[in-house]
XYZ file of C-alpha atoms in Angstrom:
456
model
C -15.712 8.813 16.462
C -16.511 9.083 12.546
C -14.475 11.247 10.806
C -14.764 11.897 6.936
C -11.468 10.879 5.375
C -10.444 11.946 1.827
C -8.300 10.244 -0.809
C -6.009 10.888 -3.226
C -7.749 8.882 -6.614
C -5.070 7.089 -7.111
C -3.877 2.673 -6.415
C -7.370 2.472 -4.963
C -7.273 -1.283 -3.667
C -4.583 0.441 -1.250
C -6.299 3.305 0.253
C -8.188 1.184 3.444
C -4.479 -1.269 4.021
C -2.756 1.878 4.724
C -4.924 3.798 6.821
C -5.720 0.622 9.062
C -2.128 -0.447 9.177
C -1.220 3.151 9.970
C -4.384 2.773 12.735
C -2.978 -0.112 13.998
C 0.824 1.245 14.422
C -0.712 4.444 16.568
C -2.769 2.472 18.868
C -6.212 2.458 17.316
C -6.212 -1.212 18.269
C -5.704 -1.376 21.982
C -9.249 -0.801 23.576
C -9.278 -4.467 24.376
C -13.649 -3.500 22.778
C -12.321 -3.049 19.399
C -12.444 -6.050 17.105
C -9.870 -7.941 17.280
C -9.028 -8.391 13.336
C -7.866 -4.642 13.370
C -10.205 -3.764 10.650
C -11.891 -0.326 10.857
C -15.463 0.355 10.416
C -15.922 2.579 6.911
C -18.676 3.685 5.044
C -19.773 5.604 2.188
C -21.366 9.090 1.854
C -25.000 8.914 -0.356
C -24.902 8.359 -3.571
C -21.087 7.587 -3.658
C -19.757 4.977 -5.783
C -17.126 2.548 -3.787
C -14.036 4.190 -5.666
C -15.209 7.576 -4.233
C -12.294 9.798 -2.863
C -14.588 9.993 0.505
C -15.079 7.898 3.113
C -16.318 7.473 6.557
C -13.858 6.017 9.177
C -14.444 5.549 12.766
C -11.021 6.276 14.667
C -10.341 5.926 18.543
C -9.293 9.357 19.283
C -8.156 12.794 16.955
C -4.780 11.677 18.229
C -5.030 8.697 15.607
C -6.855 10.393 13.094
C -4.027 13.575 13.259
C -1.105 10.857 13.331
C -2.784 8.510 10.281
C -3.028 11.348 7.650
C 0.112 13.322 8.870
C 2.062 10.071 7.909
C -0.190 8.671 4.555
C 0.440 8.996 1.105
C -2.403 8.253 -0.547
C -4.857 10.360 2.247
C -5.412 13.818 1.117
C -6.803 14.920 5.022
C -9.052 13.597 7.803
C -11.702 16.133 8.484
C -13.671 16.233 11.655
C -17.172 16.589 10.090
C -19.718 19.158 10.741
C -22.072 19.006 8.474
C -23.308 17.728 5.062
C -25.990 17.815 2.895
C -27.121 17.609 -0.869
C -27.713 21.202 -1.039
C -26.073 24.611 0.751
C -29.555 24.673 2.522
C -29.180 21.514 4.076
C -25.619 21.972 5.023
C -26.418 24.764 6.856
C -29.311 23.182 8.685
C -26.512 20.575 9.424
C -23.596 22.679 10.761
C -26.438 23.997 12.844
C -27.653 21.448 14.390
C -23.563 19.870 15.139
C -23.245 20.597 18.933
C -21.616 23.644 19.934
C -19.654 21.993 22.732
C -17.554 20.572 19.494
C -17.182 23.775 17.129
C -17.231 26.468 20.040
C -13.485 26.134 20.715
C -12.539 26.544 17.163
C -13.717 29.933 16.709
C -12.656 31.788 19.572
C -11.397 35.529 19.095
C -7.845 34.490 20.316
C -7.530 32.088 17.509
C -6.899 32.559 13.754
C -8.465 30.109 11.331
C -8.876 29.750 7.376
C -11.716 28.495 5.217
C -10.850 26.606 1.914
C -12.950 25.505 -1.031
C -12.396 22.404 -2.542
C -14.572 21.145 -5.680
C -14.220 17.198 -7.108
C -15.124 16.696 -10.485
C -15.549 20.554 -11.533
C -13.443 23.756 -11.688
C -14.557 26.539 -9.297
C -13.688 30.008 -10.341
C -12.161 32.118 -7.535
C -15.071 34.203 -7.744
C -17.837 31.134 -7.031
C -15.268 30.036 -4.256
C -15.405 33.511 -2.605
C -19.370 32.990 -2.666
C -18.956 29.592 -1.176
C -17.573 30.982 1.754
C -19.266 34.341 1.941
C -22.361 31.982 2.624
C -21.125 30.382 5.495
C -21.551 33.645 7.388
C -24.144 31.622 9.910
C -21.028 29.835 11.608
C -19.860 32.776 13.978
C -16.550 32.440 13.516
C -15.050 35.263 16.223
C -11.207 35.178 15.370
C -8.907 36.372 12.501
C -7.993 35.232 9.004
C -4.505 33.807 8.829
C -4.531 32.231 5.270
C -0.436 31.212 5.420
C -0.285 30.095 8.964
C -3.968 29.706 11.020
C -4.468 27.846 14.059
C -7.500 26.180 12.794
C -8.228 25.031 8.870
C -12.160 24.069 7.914
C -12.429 22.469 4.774
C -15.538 22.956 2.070
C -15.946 20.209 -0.280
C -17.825 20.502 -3.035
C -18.912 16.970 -5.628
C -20.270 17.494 -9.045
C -23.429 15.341 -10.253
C -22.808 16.661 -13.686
C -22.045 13.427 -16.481
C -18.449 14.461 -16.633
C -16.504 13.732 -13.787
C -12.879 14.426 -14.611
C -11.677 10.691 -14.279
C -13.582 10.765 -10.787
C -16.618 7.734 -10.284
C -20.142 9.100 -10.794
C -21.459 10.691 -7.963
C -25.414 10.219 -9.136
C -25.902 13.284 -6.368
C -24.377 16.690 -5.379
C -22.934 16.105 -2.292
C -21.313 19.346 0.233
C -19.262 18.666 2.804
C -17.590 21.441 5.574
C -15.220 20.096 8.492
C -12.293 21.108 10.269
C -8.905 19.317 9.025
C -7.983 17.275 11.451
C -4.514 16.746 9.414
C -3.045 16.212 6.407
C -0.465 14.645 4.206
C 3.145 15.956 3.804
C 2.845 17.105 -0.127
C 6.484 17.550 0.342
C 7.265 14.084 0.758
C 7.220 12.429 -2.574
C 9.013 14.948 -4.210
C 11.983 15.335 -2.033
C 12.514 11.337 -2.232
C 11.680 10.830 -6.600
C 13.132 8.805 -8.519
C 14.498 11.189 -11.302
C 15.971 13.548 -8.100
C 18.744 10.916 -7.254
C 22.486 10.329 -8.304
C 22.151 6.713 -9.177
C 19.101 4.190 -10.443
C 18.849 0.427 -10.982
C 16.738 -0.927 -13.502
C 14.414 -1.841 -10.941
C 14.195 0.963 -8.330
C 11.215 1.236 -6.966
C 8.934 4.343 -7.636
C 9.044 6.365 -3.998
C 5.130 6.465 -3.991
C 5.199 2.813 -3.853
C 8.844 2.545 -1.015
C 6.508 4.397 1.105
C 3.619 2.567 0.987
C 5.649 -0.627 1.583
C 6.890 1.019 4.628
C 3.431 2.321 5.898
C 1.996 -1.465 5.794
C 5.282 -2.657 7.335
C 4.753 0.035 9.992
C 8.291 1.145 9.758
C 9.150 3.624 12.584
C 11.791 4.540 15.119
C 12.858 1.672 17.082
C 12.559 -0.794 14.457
C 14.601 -3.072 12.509
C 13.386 -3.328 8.793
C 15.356 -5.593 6.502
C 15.084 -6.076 2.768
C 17.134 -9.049 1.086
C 16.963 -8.487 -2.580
C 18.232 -4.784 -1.816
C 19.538 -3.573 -5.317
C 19.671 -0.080 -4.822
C 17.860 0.490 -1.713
C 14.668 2.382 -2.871
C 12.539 0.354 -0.019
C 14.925 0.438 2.502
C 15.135 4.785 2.191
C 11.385 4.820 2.646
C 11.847 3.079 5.497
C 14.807 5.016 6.988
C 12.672 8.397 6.587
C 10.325 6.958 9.236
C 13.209 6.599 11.776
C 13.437 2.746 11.300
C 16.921 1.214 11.328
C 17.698 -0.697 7.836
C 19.631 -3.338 6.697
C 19.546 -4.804 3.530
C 21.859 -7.359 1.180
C 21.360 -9.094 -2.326
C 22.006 -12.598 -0.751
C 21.127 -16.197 -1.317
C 18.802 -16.341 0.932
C 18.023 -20.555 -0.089
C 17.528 -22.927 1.844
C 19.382 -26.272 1.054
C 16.559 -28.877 1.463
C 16.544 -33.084 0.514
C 13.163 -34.313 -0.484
C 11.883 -34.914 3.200
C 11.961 -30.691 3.904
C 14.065 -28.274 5.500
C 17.480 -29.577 6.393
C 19.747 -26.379 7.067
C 19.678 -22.999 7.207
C 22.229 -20.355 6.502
C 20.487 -18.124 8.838
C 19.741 -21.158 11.158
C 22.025 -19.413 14.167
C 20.288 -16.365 14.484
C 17.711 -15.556 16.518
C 14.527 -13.439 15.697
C 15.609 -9.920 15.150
C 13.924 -8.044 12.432
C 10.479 -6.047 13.014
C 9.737 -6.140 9.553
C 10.500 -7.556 6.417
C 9.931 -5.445 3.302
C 11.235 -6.281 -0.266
C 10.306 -6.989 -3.689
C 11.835 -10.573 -4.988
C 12.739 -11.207 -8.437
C 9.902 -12.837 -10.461
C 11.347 -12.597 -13.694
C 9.668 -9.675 -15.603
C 12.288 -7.048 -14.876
C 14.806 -8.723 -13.273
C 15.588 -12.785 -13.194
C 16.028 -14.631 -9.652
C 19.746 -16.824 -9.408
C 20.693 -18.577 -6.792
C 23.722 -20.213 -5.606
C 24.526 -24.010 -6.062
C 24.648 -25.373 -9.924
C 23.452 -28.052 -11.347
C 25.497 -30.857 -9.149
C 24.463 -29.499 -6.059
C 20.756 -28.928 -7.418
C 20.717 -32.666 -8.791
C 22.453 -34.089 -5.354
C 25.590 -35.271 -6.630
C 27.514 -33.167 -4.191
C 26.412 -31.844 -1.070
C 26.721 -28.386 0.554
C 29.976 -27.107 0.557
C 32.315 -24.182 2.048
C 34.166 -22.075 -0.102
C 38.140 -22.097 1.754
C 39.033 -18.926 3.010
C 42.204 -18.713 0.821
C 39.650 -18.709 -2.580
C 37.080 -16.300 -1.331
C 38.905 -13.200 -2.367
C 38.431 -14.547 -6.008
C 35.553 -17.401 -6.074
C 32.822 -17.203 -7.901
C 29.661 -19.649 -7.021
C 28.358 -21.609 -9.437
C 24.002 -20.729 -10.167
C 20.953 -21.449 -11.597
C 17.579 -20.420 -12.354
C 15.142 -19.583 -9.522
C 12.098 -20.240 -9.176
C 9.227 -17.639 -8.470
C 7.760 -21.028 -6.526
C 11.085 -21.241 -4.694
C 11.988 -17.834 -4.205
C 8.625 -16.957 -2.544
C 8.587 -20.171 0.000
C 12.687 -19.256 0.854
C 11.369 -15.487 1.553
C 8.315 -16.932 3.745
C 10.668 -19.588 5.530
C 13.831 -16.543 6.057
C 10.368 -14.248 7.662
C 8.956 -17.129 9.712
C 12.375 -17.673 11.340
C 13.741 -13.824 11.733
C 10.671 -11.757 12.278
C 9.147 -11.431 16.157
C 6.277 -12.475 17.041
C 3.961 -9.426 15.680
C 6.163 -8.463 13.148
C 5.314 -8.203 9.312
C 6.191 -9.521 5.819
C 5.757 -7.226 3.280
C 6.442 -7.783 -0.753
C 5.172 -7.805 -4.345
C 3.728 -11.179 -5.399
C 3.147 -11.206 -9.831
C -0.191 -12.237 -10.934
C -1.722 -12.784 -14.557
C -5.114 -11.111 -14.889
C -7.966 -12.989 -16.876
C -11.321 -11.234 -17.289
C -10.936 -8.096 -15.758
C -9.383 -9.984 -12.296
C -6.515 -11.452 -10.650
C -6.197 -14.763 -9.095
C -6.928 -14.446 -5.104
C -4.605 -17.900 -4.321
C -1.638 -16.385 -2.722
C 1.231 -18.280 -1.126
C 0.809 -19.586 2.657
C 2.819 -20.223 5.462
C 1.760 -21.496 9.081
C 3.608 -18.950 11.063
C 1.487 -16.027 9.771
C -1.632 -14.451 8.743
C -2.383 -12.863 5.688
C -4.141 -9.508 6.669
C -3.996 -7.096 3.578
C -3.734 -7.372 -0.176
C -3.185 -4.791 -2.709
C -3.375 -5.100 -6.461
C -1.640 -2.884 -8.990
C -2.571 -3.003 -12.625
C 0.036 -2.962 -14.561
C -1.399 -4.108 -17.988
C -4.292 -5.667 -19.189
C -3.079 -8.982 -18.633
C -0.688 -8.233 -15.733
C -0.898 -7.353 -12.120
C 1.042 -7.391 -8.886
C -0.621 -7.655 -5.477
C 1.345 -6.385 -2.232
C 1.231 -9.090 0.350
C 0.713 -8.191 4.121
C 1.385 -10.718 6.509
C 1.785 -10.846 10.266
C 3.925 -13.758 11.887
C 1.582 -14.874 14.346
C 3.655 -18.046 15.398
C 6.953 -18.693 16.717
C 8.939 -20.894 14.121
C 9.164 -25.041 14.892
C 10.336 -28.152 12.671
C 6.630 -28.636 12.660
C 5.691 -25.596 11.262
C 8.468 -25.924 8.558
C 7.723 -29.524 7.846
C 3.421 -27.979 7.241
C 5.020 -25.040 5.319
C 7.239 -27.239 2.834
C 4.263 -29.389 2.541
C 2.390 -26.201 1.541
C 5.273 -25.302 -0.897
C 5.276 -28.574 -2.639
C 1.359 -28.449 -3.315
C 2.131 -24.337 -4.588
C 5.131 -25.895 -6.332
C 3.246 -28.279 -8.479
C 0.223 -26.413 -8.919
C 2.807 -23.586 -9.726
C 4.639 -25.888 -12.892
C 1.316 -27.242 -14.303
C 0.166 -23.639 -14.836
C 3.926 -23.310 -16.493
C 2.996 -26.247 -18.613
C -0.431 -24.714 -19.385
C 1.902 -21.906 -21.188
C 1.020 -19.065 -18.742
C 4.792 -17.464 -18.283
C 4.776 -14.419 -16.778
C 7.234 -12.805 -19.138
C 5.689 -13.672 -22.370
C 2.508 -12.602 -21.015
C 3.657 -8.924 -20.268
C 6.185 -8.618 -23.217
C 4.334 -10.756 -25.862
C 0.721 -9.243 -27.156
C -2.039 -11.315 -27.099
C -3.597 -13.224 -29.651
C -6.016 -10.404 -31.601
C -7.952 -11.838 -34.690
C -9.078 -9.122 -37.155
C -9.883 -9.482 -41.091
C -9.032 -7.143 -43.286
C -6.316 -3.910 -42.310
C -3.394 -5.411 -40.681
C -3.112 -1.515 -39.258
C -6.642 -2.356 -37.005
C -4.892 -5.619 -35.886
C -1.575 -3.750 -34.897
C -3.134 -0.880 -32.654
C -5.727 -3.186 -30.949
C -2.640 -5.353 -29.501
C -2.534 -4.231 -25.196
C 0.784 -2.182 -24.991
C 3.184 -3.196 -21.882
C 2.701 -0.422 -18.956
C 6.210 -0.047 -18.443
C 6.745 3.352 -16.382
C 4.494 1.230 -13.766
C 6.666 -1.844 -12.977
């Protein structure tokens, strides 16, 4: 069934990842007739531009649709639509003509209900909003007003065609809208959980807005094991725990010691697959510098791995070096492939450098799983990250690390002639670009991009 679904306007290349993972983690999926990529159908109202807050989605069952935008943070509500038009005419025409098998058992006398009036792109006065729903007097709606607590809560929805749209796309028509709410988001949520409300912050907590939506595409929920290995302060991992998952989390070294032929050992090499999802976001050197354990001798071969006695651990401190973004992500992939089940999903940041108004779409691989959502979040005009999705589809083998450290070394070199090239990813953000202007050296200052920083 299609059901009109209405966003926030707000990270709009995450909107559709999080309803359809959401979908996918209440059962929208299982009708063996459904595609199986676990994409849902969408599509636009008339004369919508694609960053519209509405959209059409076509959900299994109001089961789904109640349980999607209960649990979303960037859906406003899912409406169960019964009627639209470009004009209050047409609308009611519309409702009209929506069968009364479907709107008879919402306005029975022995239930209360509530009308509200919603407008996108223009204020309404409480005086046109009264009008608004004084002219819906055709719907014979038999029960009582409850406007703090009703049974049953229709929606009217309201865009503007006007030329100024508030920061909302241009709708080139007036488009009305009236459904029941099917449900809607927890407003509650975000502020109960930000930043600024806790005892404690690391440099790079994560904003709860974003720990949530990591945890909605990892499908976090009771029963679960979610683990995040660059931890810090546990932002992610608190998302993640609201949803009933259990959590563990640690700021390890999570490398794997490798000679030139591939994987050779593991740290994590006696454990078996345990975690349902993997959620973190690695350091890639804009806010925070990856280290990992081993120094230079160990790096360059001249001694191999080592244990630390237990008589100097109270006291011993490991030698380091620098880590790669290259590394990092292939250790991250390899530690997923080998401790995720079969089904289970890799979630985390990925830093991209943004030329021409776009992002690069090459994104790191691995044989065990499939890459099913990516979200970009523009940080700055030269600087992006894009949240990474990916289901393990494969059980771990040597063969599949042997293709996947193949994989790395091809990302690897590709990775340090783009170094060489002078694209680092620090400079980028922190440095301003090259601006060439004659004349006031004020013009020159003030055109330079400024570095988003409340963002990262």
């Amino acid at each position: 069934m299609w059901y009109l679904c209405v966003f926030y306007h707000r990270l709009l290349d995450y909107r559709k990842p999080e309803v359809e993972s959401l979908a996918d983690l209440f059962g929208a999926f299982e009708d063996k007739r459904r595609p199986g990529n676990r994409v849902l159908q969408w599509r636009l109202p008339q004369h919508h531009h694609p960053d519209s807050p509405f959209y059409f989605v076509d959900l299994p069952s109001e089961d789904v649709a109640e349980n999607v935008a209960n649990r979303s943070i960037l859906v406003k509500g899912i409406y169960e639509l019964w009627g639209e038009g470009g004009s209050y005419e047409e609308l009611e025409e519309a409702v009209k003509s929506y069968p009364d098998e479907r709107k008879l058992p919402y306005l029975g006398s022995e239930s209360t209900f509530k009308i509200t009036v919603d407008s996108f792109g223009k204020v309404m006065s409480l005086l046109e909003q009264n009008e608004r729903i004084r002219g819906l007097s055709y719907i014979p709606f038999k029960g009582r007003v409850n406007l703090k607590n009703p049974d049953h809560n229709f929606w009217l929805m309201e865009t503007d065609d006007t030329a100024t749209n508030n920061g909302l796309p241009p709708v080139a028509q007036r488009r009305i809208f009236f459904g029941r709410e099917v449900g809607g988001a927890d407003r509650k949520l975000l502020p109960t959980y930000q930043l600024k409300s806790r005892n404690y912050l690391g440099p790079t907590a994560m904003d709860a807005e974003m720990a949530f939506l990591m945890a909605n595409q990892a499908q976090a929920a009771p029963g679960k094991l979610v683990y995040d290995p660059f931890v810090g302060t546990g932002s992610i991992l608190v998302s993640a725990a609201h949803f009933g998952a259990m959590t563990m989390g640690a700021d390890i070294d999570i490398r794997v010691v490798r000679d030139g032929r591939g994987p050779d050992c593991n740290v994590w090499s006696n454990f078996k697959q345990v975690f349902d999802a993997i959620i973190c976001d690695p350091p890639y050197g804009v806010r925070a510098g990856g280290r990992k354990s081993g120094g230079r001798k160990l790096l360059k071969g001249v001694i191999g791995p080592y244990t630390v006695p237990d008589d100097k651990r109270a006291d011993h401190i490991p030698s380091t070096a620098p880590y790669s973004l290259a590394e990092c992500v292939h250790d991250l992939l390899d530690l997923a492939a080998r401790m995720l089940v079969i089904g289970g999903r890799l979630v985390f940041f990925y830093p991209v450098l943004r030329e021409e108004d776009s992002c690069e779409e090459h994104f790191p691989e691995h044989p065990c799983f499939e890459l099913v959502a990516t979200s970009e979040q523009i940080l700055s005009s030269l600087y992006s990250r894009v949240l990474l999705t990916m289901l393990k589809t494969s059980s771990y083998t040597e063969e599949l690390a042997l293709a996947a450290w193949m994989k790395h070394l091809e990302f690897k070199e590709n990775h340090s002639k783009w170094l060489e090239e002078g694209n680092n990813l620090h400079s980028s953000v922190f440095s301003p670009a090259d601006v060439h202007h004659s004349g006031d050296s004020k013009l020159s200052k003030e055109s330079k991009p400024k570095y988003r920083g409340k963002y990262v």
